[in-house]
mmCIF file of C-alpha atoms and ligand atoms in Angstrom:
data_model
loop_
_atom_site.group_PDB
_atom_site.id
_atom_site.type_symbol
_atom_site.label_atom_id
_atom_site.label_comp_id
_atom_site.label_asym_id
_atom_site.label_seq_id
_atom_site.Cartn_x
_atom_site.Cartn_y
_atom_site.Cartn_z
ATOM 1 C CA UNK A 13 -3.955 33.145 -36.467
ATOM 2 C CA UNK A 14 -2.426 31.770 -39.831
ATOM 3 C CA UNK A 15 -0.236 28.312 -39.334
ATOM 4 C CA UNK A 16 2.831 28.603 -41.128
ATOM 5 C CA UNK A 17 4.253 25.113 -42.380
ATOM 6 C CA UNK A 18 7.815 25.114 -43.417
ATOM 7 C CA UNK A 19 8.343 23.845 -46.892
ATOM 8 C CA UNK A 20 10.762 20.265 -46.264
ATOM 9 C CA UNK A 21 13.659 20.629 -49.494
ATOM 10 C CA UNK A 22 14.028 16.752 -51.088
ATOM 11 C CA UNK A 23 16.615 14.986 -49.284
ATOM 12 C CA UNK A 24 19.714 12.736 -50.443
ATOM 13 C CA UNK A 25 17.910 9.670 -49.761
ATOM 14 C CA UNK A 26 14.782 10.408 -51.029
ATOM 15 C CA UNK A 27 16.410 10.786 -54.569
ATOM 16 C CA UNK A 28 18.384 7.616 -54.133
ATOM 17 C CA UNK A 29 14.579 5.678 -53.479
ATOM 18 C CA UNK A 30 13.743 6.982 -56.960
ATOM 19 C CA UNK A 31 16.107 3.949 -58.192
ATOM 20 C CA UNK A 32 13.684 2.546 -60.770
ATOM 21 C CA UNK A 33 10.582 4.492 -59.753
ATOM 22 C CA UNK A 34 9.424 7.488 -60.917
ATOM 23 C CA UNK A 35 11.718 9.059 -63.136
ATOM 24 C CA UNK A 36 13.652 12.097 -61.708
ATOM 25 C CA UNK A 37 13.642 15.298 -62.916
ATOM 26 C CA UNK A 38 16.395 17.617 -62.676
ATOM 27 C CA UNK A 39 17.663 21.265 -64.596
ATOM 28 C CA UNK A 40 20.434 23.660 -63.873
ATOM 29 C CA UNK A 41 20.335 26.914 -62.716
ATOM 30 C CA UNK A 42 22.534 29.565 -61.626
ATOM 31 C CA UNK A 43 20.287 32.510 -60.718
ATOM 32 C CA UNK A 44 17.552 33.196 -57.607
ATOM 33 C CA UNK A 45 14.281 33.880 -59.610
ATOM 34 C CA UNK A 46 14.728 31.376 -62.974
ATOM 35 C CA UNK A 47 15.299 28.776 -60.129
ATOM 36 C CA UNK A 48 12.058 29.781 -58.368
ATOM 37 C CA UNK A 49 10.776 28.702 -61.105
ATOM 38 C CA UNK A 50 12.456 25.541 -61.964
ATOM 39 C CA UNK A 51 11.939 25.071 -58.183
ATOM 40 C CA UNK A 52 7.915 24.494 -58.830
ATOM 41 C CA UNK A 53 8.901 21.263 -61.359
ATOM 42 C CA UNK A 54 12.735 19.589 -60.736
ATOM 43 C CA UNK A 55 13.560 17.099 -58.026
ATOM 44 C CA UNK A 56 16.769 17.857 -57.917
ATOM 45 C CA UNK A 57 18.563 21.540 -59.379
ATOM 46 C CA UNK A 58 22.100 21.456 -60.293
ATOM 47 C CA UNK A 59 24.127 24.824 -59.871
ATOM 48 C CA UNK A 60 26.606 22.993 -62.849
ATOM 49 C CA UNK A 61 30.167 24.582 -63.873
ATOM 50 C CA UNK A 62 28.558 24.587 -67.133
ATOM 51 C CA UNK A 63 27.947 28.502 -65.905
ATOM 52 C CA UNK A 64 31.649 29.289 -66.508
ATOM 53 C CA UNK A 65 29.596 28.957 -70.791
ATOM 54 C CA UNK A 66 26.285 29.989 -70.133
ATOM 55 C CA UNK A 67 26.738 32.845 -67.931
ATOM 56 C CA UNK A 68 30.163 33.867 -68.066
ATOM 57 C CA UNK A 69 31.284 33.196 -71.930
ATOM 58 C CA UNK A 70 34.023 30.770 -71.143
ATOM 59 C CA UNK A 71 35.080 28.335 -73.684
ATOM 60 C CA UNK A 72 34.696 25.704 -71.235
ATOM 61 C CA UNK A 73 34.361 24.884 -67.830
ATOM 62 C CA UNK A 74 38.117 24.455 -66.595
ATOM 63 C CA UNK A 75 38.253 28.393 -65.695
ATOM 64 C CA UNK A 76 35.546 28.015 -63.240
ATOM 65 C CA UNK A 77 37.102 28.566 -59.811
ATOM 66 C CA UNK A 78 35.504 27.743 -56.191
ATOM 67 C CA UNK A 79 34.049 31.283 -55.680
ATOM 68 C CA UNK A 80 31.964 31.854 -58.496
ATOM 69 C CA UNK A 81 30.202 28.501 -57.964
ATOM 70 C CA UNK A 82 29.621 29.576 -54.234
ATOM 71 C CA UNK A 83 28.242 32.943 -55.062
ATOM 72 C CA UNK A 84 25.589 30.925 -57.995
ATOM 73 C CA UNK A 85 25.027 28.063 -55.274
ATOM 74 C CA UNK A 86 23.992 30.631 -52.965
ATOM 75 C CA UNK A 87 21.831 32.704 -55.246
ATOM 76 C CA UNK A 88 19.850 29.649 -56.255
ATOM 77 C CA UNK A 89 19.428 28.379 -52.375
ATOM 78 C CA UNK A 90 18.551 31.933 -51.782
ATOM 79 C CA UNK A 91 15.341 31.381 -54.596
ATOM 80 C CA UNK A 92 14.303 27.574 -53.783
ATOM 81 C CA UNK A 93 12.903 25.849 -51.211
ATOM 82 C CA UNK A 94 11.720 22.764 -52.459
ATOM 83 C CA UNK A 95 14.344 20.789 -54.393
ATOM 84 C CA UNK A 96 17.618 19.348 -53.344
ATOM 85 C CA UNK A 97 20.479 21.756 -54.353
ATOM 86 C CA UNK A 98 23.309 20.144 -55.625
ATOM 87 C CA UNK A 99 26.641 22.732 -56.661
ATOM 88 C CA UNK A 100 29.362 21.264 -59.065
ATOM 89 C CA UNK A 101 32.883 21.360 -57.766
ATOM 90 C CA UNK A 102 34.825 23.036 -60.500
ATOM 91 C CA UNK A 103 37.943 21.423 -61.827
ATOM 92 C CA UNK A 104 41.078 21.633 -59.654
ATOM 93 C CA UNK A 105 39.620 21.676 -56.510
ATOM 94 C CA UNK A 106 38.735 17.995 -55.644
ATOM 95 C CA UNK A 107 41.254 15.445 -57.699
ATOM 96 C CA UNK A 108 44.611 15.932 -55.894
ATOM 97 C CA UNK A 109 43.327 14.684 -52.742
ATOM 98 C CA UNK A 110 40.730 13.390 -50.589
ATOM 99 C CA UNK A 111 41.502 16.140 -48.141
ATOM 100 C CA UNK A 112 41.927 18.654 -50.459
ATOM 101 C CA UNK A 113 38.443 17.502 -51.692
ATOM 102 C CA UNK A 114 36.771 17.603 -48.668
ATOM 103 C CA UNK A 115 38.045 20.882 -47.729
ATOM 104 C CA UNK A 116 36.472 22.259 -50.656
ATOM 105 C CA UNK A 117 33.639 20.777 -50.661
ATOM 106 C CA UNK A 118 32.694 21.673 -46.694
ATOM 107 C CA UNK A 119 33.099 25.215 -47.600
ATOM 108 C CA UNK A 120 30.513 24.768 -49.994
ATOM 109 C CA UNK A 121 27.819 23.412 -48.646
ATOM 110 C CA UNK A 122 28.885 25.624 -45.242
ATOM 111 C CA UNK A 123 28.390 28.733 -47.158
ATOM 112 C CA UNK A 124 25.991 27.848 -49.748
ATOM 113 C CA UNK A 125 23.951 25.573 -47.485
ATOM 114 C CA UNK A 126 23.195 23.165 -50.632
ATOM 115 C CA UNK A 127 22.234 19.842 -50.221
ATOM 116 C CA UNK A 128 25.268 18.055 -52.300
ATOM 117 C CA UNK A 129 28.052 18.379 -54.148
ATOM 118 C CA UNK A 130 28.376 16.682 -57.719
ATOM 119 C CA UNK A 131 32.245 15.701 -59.547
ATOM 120 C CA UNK A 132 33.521 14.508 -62.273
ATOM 121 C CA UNK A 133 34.973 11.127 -62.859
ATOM 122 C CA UNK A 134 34.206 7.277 -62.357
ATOM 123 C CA UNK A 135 36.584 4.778 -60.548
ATOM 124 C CA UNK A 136 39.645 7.372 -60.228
ATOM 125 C CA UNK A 137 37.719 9.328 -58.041
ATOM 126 C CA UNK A 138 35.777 6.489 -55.867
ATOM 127 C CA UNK A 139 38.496 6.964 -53.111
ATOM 128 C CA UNK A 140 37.422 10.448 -52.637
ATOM 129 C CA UNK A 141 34.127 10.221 -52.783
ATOM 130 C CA UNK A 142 33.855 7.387 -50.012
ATOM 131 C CA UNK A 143 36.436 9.796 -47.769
ATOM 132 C CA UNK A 144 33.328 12.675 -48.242
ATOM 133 C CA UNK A 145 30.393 10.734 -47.832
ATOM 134 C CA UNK A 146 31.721 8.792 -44.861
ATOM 135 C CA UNK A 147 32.244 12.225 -43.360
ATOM 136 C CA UNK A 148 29.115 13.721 -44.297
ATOM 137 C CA UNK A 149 29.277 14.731 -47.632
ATOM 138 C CA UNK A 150 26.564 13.682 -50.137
ATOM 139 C CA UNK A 151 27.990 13.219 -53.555
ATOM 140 C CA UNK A 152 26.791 13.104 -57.167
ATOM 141 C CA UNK A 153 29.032 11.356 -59.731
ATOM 142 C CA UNK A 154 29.399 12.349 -63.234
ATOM 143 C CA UNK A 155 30.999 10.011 -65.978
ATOM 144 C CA UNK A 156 31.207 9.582 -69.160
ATOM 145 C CA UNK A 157 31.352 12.861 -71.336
ATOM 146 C CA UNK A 158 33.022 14.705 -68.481
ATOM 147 C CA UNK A 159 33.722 18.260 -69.718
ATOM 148 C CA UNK A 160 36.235 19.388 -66.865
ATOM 149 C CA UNK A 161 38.573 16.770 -68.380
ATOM 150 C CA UNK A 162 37.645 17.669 -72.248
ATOM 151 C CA UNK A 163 41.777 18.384 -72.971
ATOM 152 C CA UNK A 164 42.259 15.080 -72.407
ATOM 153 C CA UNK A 165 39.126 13.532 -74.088
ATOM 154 C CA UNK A 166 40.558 16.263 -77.311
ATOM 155 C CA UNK A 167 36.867 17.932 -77.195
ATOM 156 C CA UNK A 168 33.387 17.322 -75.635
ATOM 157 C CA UNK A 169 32.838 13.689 -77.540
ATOM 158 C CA UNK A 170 30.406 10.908 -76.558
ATOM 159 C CA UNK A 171 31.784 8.144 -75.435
ATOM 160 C CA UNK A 172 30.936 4.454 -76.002
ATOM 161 C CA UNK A 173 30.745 4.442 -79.954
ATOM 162 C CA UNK A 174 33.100 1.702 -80.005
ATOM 163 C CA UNK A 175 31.802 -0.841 -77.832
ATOM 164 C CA UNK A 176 35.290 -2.086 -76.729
ATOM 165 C CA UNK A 177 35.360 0.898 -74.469
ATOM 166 C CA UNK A 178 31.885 0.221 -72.610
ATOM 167 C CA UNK A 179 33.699 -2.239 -69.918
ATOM 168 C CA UNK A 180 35.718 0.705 -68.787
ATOM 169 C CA UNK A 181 32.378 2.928 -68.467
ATOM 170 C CA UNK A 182 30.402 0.239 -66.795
ATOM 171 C CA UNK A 183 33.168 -0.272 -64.041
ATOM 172 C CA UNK A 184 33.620 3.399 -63.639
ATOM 173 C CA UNK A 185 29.536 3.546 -62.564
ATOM 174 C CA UNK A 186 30.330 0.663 -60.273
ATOM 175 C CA UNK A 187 33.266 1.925 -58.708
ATOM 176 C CA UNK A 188 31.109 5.469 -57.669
ATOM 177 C CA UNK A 189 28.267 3.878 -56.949
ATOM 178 C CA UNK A 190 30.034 1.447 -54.332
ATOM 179 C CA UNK A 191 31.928 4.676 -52.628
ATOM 180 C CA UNK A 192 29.556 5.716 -52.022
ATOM 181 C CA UNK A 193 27.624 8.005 -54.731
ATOM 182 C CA UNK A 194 23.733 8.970 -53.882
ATOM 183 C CA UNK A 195 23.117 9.208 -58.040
ATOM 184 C CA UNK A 196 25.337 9.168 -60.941
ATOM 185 C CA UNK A 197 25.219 11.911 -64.025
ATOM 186 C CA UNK A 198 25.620 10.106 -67.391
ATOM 187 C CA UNK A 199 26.757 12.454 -69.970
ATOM 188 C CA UNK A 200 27.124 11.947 -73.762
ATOM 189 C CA UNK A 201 26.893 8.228 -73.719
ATOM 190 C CA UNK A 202 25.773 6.011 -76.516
ATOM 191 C CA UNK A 203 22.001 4.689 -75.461
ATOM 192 C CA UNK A 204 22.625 1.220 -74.979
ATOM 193 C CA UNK A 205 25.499 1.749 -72.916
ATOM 194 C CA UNK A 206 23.229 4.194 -70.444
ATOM 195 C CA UNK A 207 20.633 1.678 -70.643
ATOM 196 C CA UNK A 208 23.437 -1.170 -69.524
ATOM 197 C CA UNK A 209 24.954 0.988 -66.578
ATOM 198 C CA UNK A 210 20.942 1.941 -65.345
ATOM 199 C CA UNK A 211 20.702 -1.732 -65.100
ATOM 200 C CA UNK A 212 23.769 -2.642 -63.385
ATOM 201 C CA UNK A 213 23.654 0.153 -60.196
ATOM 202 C CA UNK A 214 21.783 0.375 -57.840
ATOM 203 C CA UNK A 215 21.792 4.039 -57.837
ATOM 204 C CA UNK A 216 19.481 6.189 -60.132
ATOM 205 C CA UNK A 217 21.338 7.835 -63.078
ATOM 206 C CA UNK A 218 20.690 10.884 -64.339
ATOM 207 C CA UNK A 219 21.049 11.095 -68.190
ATOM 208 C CA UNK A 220 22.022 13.957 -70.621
ATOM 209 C CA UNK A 221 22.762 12.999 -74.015
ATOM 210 C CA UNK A 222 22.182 9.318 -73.001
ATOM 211 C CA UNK A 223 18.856 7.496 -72.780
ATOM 212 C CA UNK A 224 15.242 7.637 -71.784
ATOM 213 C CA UNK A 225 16.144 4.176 -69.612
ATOM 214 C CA UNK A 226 17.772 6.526 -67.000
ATOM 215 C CA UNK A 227 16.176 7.027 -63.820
ATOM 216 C CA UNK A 228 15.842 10.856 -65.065
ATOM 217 C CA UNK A 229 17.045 13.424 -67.110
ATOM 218 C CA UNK A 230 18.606 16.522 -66.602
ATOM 219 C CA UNK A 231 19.314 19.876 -69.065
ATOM 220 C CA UNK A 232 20.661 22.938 -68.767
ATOM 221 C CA UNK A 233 18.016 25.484 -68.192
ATOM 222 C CA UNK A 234 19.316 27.868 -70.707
ATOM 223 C CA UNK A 235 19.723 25.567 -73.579
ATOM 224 C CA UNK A 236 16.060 24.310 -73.177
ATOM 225 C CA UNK A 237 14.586 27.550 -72.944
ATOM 226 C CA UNK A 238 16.412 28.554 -76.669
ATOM 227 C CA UNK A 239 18.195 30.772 -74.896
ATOM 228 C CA UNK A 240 21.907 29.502 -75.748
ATOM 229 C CA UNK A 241 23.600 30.189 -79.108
ATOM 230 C CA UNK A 242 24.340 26.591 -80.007
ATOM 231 C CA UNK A 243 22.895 23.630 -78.330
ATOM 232 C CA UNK A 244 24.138 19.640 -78.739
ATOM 233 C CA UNK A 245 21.810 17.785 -80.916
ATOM 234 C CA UNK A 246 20.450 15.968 -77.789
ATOM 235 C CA UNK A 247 18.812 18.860 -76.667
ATOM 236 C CA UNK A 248 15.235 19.334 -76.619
ATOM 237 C CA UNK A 249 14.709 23.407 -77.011
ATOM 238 C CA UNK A 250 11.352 23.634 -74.507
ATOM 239 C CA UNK A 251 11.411 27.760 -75.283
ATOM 240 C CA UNK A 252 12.204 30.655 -77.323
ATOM 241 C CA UNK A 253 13.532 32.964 -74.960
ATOM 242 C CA UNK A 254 16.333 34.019 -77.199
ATOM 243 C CA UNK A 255 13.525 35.201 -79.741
ATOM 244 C CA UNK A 256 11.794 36.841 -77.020
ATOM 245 C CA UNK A 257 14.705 38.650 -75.553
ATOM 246 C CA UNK A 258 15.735 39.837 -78.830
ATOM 247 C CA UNK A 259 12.019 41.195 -80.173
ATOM 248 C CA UNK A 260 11.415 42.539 -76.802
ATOM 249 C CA UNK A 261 14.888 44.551 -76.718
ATOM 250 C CA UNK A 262 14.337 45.577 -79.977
ATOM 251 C CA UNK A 263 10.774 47.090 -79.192
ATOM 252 C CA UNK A 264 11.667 49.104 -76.509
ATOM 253 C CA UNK A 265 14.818 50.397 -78.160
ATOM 254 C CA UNK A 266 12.666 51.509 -80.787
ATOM 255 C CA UNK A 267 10.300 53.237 -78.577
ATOM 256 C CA UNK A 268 13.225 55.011 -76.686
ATOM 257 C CA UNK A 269 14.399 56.338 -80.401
ATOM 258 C CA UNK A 270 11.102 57.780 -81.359
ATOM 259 C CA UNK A 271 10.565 58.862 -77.927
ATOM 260 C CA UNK A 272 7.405 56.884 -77.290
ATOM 261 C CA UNK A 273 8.964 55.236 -73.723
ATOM 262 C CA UNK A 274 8.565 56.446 -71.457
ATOM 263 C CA UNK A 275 5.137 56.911 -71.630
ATOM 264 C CA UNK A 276 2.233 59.321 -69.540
ATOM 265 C CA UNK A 277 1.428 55.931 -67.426
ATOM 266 C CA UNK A 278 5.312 55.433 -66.726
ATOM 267 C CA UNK A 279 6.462 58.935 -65.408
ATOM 268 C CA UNK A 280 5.957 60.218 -61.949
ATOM 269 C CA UNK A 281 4.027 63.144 -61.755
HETATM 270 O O1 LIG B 312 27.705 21.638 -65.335
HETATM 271 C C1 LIG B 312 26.650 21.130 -65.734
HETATM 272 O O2 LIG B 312 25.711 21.814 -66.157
HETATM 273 C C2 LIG B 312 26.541 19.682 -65.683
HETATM 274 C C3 LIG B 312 25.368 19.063 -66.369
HETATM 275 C C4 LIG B 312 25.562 19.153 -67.814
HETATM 276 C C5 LIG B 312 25.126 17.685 -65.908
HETATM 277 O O3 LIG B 312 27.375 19.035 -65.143
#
């Protein structure tokens, strides 16, 4: 008689331990079998709002509502068992209150059964996030380039070019990071200033668009894989799926045209 041994998913506190160690690694993904995949490589898998773009052609990620990241959470639970699971909170449900926020964010890790939640925004939102971890909530920060708040920023734009500004950015990391926060998301930062707020926490950060100091990186899946119409400049394109997709599509069309598809091996007989 086989011995089955269940498969333990990375914890909350076995990311935060990473603080300086090995670096983290970390992707989106919003769909059961591509995060199978990522599942075999990435500490950590983000189901990010960013899907409101990839998947669902938004312009940008304030559309996303509550359901649509609980159906994508659940999907990619559904295909994993190895990494922590962490699902975005998508704009308007988590900055009017602390109970508002916690609300939303019980229902989902109830229903999606992820790991963590991740939001947006540094010392504004360190009330809320020490109301949801003290009550059992693991949470992710995100500063910086924080897309959900883009109107305001006037368009996705990294922050920190003017070094004036980096006193603001280094307390916001500070403020998360003593609520509470397990790890904090850097986004579109100038390097040094990443490199500054890695040093100062005492929480790993997890860079995009920011610098190689972080304690790791994350992407969005689609973006490395060449799969997205236009990626930012900071991303590495791993893959050409796009290619792949197209000349593959293209093939078969082809062969249903000249009426080579399907073939004798493909038909039921
Ligand atoms: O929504 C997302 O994909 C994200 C990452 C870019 C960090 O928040």
């Amino acid at each position: 008689m086989s011995k089955q041994v269940k498969i333990r998913r990375t914890t909350v506190p076995q990311i935060a331990a990473r603080k300086g160690g090995e670096p983290i690694v970390s992707l989106t993904s919003y769909h059961a079998h591509t995060a199978a995949i990522v599942d075999n490589h990435a500490d950590f898998i983000l189901v990010g709002d960013s899907l409101g773009m990839v998947m669902h052609g938004m312009d940008s990620t304030v559309g996303v509502p509550l359901e649509l990241m609980i159906m994508h959470g659940k999907a990619v639970v559904r295909g994993t068992e190895k990494a922590l699971i962490v699902v975005d909170m998508p704009f308007g449900t988590y900055e009017e209150s602390p109970s508002v926020a916690f609300r939303n964010a019980a229902k989902i890790m109830k229903e999606t059964q992820c790991g963590a939640v991740k939001l947006e925004g540094g010392k504004r939102m360190a009330e809320t996030i020490r109301f949801l971890t003290e009550r059992g909530i693991p949470v992710m920060a995100h500063i910086g380039l924080t897309p959900q708040s883009s109107h305001v920023m006037g368009g996705f734009k990294t922050q920190g070019r003017d070094e004036d500004t980096w006193a603001i950015h280094e307390e916001d990391a500070r403020a998360v990071a003593e609520a509470g926060a397990f790890a904090i998301v850097l986004e579109g930062m100038v390097e040094p200033l990443a490199a500054r707020i890695t040093e100062q926490v005492a929480i790993p950060t997890i860079g995009i668009g920011a610098s190689a100091k972080c304690d790791g990186q994350i992407l969005v899946l689609e973006d490395m894989l060449g799969l997205s119409p236009w990626t930012p400049k900071f991303v590495k394109v791993y893959g050409k799926l796009g290619e792949m997709i197209e000349q593959a599509v293209g093939e078969y069309a082809d062969e249903v045209k000249s009426r080579a598809f399907p073939s004798e091996d493909q038909i039921y007989k």
